[in-house]
PDB file of C-alpha atoms in Angstrom:
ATOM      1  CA  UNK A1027      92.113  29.351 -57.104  1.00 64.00           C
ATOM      2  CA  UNK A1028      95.681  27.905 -56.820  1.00 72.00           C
ATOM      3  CA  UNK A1029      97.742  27.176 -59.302  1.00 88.00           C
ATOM      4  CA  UNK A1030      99.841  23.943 -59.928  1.00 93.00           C
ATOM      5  CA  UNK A1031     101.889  23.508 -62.665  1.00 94.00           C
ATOM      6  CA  UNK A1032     103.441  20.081 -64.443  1.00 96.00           C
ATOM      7  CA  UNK A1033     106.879  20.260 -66.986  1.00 96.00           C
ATOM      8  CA  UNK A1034     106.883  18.612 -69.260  1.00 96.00           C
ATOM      9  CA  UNK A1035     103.142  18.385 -70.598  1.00 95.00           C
ATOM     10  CA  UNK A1036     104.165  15.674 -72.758  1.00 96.00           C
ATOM     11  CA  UNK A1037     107.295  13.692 -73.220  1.00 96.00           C
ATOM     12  CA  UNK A1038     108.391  10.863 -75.850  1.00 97.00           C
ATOM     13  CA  UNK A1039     111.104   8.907 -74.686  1.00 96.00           C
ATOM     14  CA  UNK A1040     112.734   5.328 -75.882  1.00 96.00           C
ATOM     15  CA  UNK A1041     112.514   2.147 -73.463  1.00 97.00           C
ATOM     16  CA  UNK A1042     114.967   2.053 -70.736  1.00 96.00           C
ATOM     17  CA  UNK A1043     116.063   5.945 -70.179  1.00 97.00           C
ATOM     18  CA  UNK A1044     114.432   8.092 -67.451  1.00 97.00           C
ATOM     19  CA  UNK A1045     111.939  10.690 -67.652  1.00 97.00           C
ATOM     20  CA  UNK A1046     111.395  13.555 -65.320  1.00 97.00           C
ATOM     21  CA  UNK A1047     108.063  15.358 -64.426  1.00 97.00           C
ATOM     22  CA  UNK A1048     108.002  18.326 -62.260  1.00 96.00           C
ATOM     23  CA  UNK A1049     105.174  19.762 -60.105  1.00 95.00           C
ATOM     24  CA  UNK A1050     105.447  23.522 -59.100  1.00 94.00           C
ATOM     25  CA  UNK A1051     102.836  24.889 -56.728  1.00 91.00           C
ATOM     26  CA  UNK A1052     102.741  28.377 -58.250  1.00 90.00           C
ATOM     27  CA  UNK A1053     101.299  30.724 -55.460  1.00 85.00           C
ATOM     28  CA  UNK A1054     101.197  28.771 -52.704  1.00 84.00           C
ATOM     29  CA  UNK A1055     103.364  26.091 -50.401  1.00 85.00           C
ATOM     30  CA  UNK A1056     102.581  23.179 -50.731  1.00 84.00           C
ATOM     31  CA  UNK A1057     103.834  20.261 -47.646  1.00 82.00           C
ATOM     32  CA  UNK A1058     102.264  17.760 -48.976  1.00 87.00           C
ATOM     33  CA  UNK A1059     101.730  16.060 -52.634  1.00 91.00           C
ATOM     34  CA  UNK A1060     100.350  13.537 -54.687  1.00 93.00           C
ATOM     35  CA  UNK A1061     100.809  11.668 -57.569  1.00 96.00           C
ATOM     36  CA  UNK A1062      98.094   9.786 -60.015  1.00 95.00           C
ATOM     37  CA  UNK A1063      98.885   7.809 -63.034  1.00 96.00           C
ATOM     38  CA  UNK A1064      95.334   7.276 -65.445  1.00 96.00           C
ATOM     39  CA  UNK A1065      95.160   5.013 -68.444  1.00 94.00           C
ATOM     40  CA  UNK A1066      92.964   5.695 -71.185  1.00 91.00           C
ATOM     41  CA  UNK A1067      89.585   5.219 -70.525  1.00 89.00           C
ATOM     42  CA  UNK A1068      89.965   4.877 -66.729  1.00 92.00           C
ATOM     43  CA  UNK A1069      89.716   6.757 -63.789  1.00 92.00           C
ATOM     44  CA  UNK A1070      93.053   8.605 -61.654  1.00 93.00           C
ATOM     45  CA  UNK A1071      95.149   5.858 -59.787  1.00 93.00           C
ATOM     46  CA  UNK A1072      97.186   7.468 -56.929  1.00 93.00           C
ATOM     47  CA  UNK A1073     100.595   6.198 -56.905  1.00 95.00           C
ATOM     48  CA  UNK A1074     101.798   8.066 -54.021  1.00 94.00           C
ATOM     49  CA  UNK A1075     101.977  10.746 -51.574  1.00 91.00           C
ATOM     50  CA  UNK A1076     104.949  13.361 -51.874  1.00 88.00           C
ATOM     51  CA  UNK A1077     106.097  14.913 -48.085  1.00 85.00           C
ATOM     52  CA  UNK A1078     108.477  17.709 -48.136  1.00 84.00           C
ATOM     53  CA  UNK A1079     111.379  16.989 -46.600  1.00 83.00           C
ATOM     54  CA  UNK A1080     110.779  13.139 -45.910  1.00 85.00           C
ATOM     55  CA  UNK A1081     110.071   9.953 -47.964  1.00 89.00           C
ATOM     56  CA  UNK A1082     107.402   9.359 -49.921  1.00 92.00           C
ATOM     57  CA  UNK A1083     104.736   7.298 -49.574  1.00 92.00           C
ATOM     58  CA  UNK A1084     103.686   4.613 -52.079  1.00 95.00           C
ATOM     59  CA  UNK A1085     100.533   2.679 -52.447  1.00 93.00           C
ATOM     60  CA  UNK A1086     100.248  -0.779 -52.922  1.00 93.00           C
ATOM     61  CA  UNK A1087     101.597  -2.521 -55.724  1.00 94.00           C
ATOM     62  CA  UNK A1088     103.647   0.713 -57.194  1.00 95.00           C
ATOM     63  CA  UNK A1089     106.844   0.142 -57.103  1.00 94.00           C
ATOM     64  CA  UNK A1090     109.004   2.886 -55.328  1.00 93.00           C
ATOM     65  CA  UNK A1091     112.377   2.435 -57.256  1.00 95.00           C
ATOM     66  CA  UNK A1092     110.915   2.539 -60.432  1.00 96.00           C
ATOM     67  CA  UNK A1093     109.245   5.657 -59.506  1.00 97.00           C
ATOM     68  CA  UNK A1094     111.131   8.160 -57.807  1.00 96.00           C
ATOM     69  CA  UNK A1095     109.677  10.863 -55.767  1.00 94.00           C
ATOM     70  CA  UNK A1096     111.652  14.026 -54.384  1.00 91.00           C
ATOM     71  CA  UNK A1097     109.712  16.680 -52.781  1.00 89.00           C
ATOM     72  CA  UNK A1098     112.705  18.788 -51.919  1.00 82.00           C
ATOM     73  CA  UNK A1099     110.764  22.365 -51.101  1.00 89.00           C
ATOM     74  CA  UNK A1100     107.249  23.293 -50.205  1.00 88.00           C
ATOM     75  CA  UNK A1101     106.689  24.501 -53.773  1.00 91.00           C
ATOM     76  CA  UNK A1102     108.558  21.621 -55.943  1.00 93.00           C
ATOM     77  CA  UNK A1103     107.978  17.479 -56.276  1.00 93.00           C
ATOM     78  CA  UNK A1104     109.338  15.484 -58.992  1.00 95.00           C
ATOM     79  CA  UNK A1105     108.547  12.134 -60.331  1.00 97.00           C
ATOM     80  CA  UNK A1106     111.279  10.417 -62.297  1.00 97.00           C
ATOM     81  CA  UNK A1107     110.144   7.168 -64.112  1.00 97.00           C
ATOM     82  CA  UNK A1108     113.462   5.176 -64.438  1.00 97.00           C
ATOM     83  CA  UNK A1109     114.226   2.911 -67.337  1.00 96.00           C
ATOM     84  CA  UNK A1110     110.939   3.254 -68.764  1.00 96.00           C
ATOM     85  CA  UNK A1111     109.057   0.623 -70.596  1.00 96.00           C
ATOM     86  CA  UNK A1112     105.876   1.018 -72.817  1.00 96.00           C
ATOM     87  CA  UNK A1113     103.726  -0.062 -70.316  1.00 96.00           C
ATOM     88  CA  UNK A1114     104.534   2.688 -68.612  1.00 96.00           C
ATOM     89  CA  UNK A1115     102.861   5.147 -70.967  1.00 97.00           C
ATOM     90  CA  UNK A1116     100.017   6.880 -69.353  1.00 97.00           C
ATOM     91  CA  UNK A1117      98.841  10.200 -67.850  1.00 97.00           C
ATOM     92  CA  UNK A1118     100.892  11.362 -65.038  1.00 98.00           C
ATOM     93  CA  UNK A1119      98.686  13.955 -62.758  1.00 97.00           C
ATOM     94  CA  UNK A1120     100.135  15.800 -59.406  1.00 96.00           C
ATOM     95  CA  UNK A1121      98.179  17.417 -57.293  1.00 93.00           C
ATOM     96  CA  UNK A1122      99.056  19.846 -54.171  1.00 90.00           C
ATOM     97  CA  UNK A1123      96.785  20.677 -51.112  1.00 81.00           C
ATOM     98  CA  UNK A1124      97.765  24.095 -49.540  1.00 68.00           C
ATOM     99  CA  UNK A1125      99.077  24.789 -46.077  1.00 65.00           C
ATOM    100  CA  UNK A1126      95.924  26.491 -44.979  1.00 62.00           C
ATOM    101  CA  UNK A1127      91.898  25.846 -46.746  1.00 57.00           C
ATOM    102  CA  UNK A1128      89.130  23.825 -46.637  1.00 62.00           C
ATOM    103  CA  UNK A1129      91.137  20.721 -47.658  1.00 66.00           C
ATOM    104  CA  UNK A1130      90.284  20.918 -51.197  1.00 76.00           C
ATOM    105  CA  UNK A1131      93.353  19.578 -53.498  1.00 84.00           C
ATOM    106  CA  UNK A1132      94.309  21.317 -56.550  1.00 89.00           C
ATOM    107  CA  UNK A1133      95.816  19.678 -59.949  1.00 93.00           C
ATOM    108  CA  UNK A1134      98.275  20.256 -62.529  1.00 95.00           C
ATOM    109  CA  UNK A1135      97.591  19.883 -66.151  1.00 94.00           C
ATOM    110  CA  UNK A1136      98.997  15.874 -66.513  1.00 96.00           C
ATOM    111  CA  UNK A1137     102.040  14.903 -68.305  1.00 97.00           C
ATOM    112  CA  UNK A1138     101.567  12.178 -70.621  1.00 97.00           C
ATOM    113  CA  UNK A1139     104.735  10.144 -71.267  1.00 97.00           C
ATOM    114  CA  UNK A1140     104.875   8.023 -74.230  1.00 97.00           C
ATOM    115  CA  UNK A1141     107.352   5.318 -74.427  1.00 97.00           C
ATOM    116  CA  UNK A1142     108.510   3.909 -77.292  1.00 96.00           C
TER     117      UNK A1142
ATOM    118  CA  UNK B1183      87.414   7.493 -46.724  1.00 59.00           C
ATOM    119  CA  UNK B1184      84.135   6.447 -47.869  1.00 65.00           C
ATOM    120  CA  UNK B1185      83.141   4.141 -50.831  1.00 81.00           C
ATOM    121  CA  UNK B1186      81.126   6.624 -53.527  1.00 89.00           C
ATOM    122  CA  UNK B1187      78.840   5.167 -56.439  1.00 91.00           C
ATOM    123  CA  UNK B1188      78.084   6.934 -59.524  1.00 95.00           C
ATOM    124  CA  UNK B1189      76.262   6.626 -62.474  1.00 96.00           C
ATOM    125  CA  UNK B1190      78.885   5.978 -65.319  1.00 96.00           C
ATOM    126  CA  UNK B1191      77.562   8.343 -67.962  1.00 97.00           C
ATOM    127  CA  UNK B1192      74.630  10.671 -68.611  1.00 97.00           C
ATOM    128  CA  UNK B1193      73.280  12.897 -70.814  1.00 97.00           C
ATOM    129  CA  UNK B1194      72.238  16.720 -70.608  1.00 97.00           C
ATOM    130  CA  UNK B1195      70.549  19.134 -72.717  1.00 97.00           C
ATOM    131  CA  UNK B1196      72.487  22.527 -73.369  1.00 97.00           C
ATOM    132  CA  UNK B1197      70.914  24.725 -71.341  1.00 97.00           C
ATOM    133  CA  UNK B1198      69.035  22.839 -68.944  1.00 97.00           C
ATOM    134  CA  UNK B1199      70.029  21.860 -65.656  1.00 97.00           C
ATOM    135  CA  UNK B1200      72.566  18.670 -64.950  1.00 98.00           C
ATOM    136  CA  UNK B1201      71.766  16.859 -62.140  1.00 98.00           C
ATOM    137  CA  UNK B1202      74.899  14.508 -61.122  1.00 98.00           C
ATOM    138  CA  UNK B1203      73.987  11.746 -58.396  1.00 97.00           C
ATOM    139  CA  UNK B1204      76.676   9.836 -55.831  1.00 95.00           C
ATOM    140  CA  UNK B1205      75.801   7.719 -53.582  1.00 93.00           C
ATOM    141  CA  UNK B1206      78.182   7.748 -50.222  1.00 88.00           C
ATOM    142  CA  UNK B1207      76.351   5.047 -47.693  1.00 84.00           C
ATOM    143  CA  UNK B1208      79.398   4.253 -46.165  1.00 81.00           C
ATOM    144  CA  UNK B1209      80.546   8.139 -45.160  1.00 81.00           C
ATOM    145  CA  UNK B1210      81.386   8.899 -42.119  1.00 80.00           C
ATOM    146  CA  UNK B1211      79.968  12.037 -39.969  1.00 79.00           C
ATOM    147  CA  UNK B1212      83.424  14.018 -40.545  1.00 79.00           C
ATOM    148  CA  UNK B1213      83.717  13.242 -43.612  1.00 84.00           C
ATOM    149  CA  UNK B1214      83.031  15.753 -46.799  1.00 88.00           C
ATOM    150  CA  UNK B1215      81.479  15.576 -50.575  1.00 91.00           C
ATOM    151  CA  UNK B1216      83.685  16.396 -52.718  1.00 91.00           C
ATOM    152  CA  UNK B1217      82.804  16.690 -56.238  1.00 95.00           C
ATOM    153  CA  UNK B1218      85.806  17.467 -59.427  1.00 95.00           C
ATOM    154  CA  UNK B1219      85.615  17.143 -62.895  1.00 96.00           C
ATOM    155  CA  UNK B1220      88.176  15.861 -65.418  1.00 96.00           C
ATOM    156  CA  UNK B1221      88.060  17.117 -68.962  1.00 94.00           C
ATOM    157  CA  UNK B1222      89.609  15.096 -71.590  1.00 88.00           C
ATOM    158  CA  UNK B1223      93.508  14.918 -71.451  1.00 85.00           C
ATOM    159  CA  UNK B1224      93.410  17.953 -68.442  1.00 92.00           C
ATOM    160  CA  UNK B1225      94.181  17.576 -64.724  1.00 94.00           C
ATOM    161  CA  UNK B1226      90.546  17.335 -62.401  1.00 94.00           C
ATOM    162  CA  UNK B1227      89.170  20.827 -61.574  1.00 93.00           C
ATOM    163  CA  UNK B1228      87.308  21.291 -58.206  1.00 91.00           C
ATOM    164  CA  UNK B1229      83.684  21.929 -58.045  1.00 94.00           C
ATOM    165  CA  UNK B1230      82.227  21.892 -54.692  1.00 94.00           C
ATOM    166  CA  UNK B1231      82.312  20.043 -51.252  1.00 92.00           C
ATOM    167  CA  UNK B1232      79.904  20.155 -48.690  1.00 92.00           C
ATOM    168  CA  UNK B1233      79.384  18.205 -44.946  1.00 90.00           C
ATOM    169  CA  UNK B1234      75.674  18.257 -44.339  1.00 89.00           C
ATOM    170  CA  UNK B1235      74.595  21.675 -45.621  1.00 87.00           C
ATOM    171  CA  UNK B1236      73.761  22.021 -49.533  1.00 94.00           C
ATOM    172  CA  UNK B1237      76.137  24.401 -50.944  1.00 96.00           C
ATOM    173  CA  UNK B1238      76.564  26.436 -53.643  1.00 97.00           C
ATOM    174  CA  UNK B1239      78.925  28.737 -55.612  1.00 95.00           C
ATOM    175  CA  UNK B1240      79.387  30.090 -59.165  1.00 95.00           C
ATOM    176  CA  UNK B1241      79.800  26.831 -60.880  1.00 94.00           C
ATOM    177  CA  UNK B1242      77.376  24.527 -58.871  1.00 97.00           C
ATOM    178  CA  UNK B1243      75.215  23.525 -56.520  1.00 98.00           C
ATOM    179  CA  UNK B1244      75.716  20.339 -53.613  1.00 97.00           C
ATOM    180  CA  UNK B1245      72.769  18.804 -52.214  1.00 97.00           C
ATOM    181  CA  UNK B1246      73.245  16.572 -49.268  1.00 95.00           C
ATOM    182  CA  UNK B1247      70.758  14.309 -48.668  1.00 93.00           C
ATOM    183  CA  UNK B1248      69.610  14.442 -44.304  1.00 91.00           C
ATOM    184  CA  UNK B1249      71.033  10.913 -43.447  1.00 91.00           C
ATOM    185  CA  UNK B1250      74.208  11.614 -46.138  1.00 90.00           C
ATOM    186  CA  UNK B1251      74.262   8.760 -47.627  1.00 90.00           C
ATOM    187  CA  UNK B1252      74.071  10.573 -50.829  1.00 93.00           C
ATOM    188  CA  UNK B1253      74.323  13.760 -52.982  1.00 95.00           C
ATOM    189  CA  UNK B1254      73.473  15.611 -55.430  1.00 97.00           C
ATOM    190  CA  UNK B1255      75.477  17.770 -58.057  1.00 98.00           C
ATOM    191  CA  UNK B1256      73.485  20.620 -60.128  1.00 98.00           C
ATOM    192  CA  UNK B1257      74.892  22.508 -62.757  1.00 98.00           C
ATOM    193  CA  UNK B1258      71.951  24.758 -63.351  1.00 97.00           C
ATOM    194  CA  UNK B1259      72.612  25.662 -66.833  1.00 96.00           C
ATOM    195  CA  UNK B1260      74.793  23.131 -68.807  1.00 97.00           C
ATOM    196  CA  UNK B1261      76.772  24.298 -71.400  1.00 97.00           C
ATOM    197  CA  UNK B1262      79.167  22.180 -74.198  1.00 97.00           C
ATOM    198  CA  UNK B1263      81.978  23.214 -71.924  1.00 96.00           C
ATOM    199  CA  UNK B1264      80.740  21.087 -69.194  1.00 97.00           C
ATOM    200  CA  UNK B1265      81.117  17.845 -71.203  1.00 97.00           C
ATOM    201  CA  UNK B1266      83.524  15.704 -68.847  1.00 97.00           C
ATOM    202  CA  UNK B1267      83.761  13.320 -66.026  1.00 97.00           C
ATOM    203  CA  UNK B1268      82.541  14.132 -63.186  1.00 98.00           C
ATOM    204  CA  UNK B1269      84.089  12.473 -59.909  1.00 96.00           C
ATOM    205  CA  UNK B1270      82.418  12.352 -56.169  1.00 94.00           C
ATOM    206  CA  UNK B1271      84.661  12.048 -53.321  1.00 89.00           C
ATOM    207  CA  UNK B1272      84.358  11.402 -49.729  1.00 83.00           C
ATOM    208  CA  UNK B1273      86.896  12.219 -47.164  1.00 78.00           C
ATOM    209  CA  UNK B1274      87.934  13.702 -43.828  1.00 65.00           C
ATOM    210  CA  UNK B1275      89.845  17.328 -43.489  1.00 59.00           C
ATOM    211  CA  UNK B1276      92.373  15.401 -41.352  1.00 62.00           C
ATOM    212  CA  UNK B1277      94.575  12.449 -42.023  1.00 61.00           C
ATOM    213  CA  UNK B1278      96.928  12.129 -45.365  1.00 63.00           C
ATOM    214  CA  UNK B1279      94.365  13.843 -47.073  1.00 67.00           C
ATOM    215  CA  UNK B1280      94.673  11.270 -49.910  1.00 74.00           C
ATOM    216  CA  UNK B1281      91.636  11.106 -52.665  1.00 82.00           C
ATOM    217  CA  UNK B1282      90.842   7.952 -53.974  1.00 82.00           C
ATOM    218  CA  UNK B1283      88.759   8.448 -57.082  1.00 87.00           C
ATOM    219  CA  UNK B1284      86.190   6.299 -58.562  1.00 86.00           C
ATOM    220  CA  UNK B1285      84.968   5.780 -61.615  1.00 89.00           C
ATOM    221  CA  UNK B1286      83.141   8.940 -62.078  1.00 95.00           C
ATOM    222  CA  UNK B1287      79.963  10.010 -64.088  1.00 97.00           C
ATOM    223  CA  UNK B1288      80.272  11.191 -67.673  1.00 97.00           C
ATOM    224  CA  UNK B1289      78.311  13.721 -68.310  1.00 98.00           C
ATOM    225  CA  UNK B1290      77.691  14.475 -72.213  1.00 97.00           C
ATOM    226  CA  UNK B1291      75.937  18.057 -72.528  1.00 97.00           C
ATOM    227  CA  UNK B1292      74.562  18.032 -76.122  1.00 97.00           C
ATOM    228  CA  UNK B1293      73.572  20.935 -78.310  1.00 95.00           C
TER     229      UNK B1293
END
């Protein structure tokens, strides 16, 4: 199946610097995104939807300047969590849907960012 | 994209067959099962999806219920490996394409 692939697979950063998480869709293109954030214990949250080549778009209550999206080419989103804070510690999971298929979506391995 | 209910965990023998249930009462008739799994600190992994037909392939089987307002996932043959969470999803092929998980079934495959 396709491949997506997340950089860093973990990160440990202090409160109130920025962390960066790429999402590479390996061998295929990829127009369209997503993000999920999961806590321990709980099920994937989707934060937003990455477009290629236009803004993303954020579900309700996640904030879009804290969490920056750039989907700059079919094969490349990032997610940059600015001035982290502890609470944002979690499991950050991208996932890519191809431009042809049966509309399955395929995921990267997760990031998890700890904050100190 | 329709509401989906699942057990939250279950247990399985090694070896014998895993039968995961979802209810989807609420899906629509364009709308597809789609079933992933999540293993512990790793990103989802698709299974199988399905419209009205039961499917299968090399890691499972999907049966769809007549009036699809539910399904069944069987992994004939559970092994340790199998141990995760197990998520059903219902959605169209068009629109954002968006999955909205739930809370999944966690399926403990014991030795």
């Amino acid at each position: 199946g396709a491949v997506v692939s997340q950089h860093p697979s973990w990160v440990i950063c202090k409160s109130g610097t920025s962390v960066k998480i790429e999402c590479r869709s390996l061998d295929f293109q990829a127009t369209t995104m997503f993000w999920y954030r999961q806590f321990p214990k709980q099920s994937l949250m989707l934060m937003a939807t990455s477009n290629e080549g236009s803004k993303a778009t954020y579900e309700q209550g996640v904030e879009k300047d804290k969490f920056l999206i750039n989907h700059a080419s079919l094969t490349l989103s990032t997610l940059t969590v600015t001035s982290a804070h502890p609470e944002d510690s979690s499991f950050y999971i991208c996932s890519a849907r191809g431009l042809a298929g049966g509309g399955e979506l395929f995921f990267g391995e997760g990031s998890r960012l700890t904050v100190l | 994209d329709a509401k989906t209910t699942q057990p939250p965990s279950m247990d399985c023998a090694e070896g014998r067959a895993a039968n995961l249930p979802c209810n989807h009462s609420t899906i629509s008739g364009n709308e597809y099962v789609y079933w992933y799994r999540q293993i512990h600190s790793q990103g989802p992994q698709y299974i199988i999806h399905g419209l009205k037909n039961n499917e299968t392939n090399e890691m499972a089987s999907l049966i769809i219920t007549e009036d699809r307002k539910s399904s069944t996932l069987i992994l004939p043959h559970a092994t340790l490996r199998d141990t995760a969470v197990y998520y059903c999803i219902g959605r169209g092929l068009s629109g954002t394409y968006k999955y909205i998980f739930g809370t999944g079934t966690r399926l403990k495959v014991l030795a």
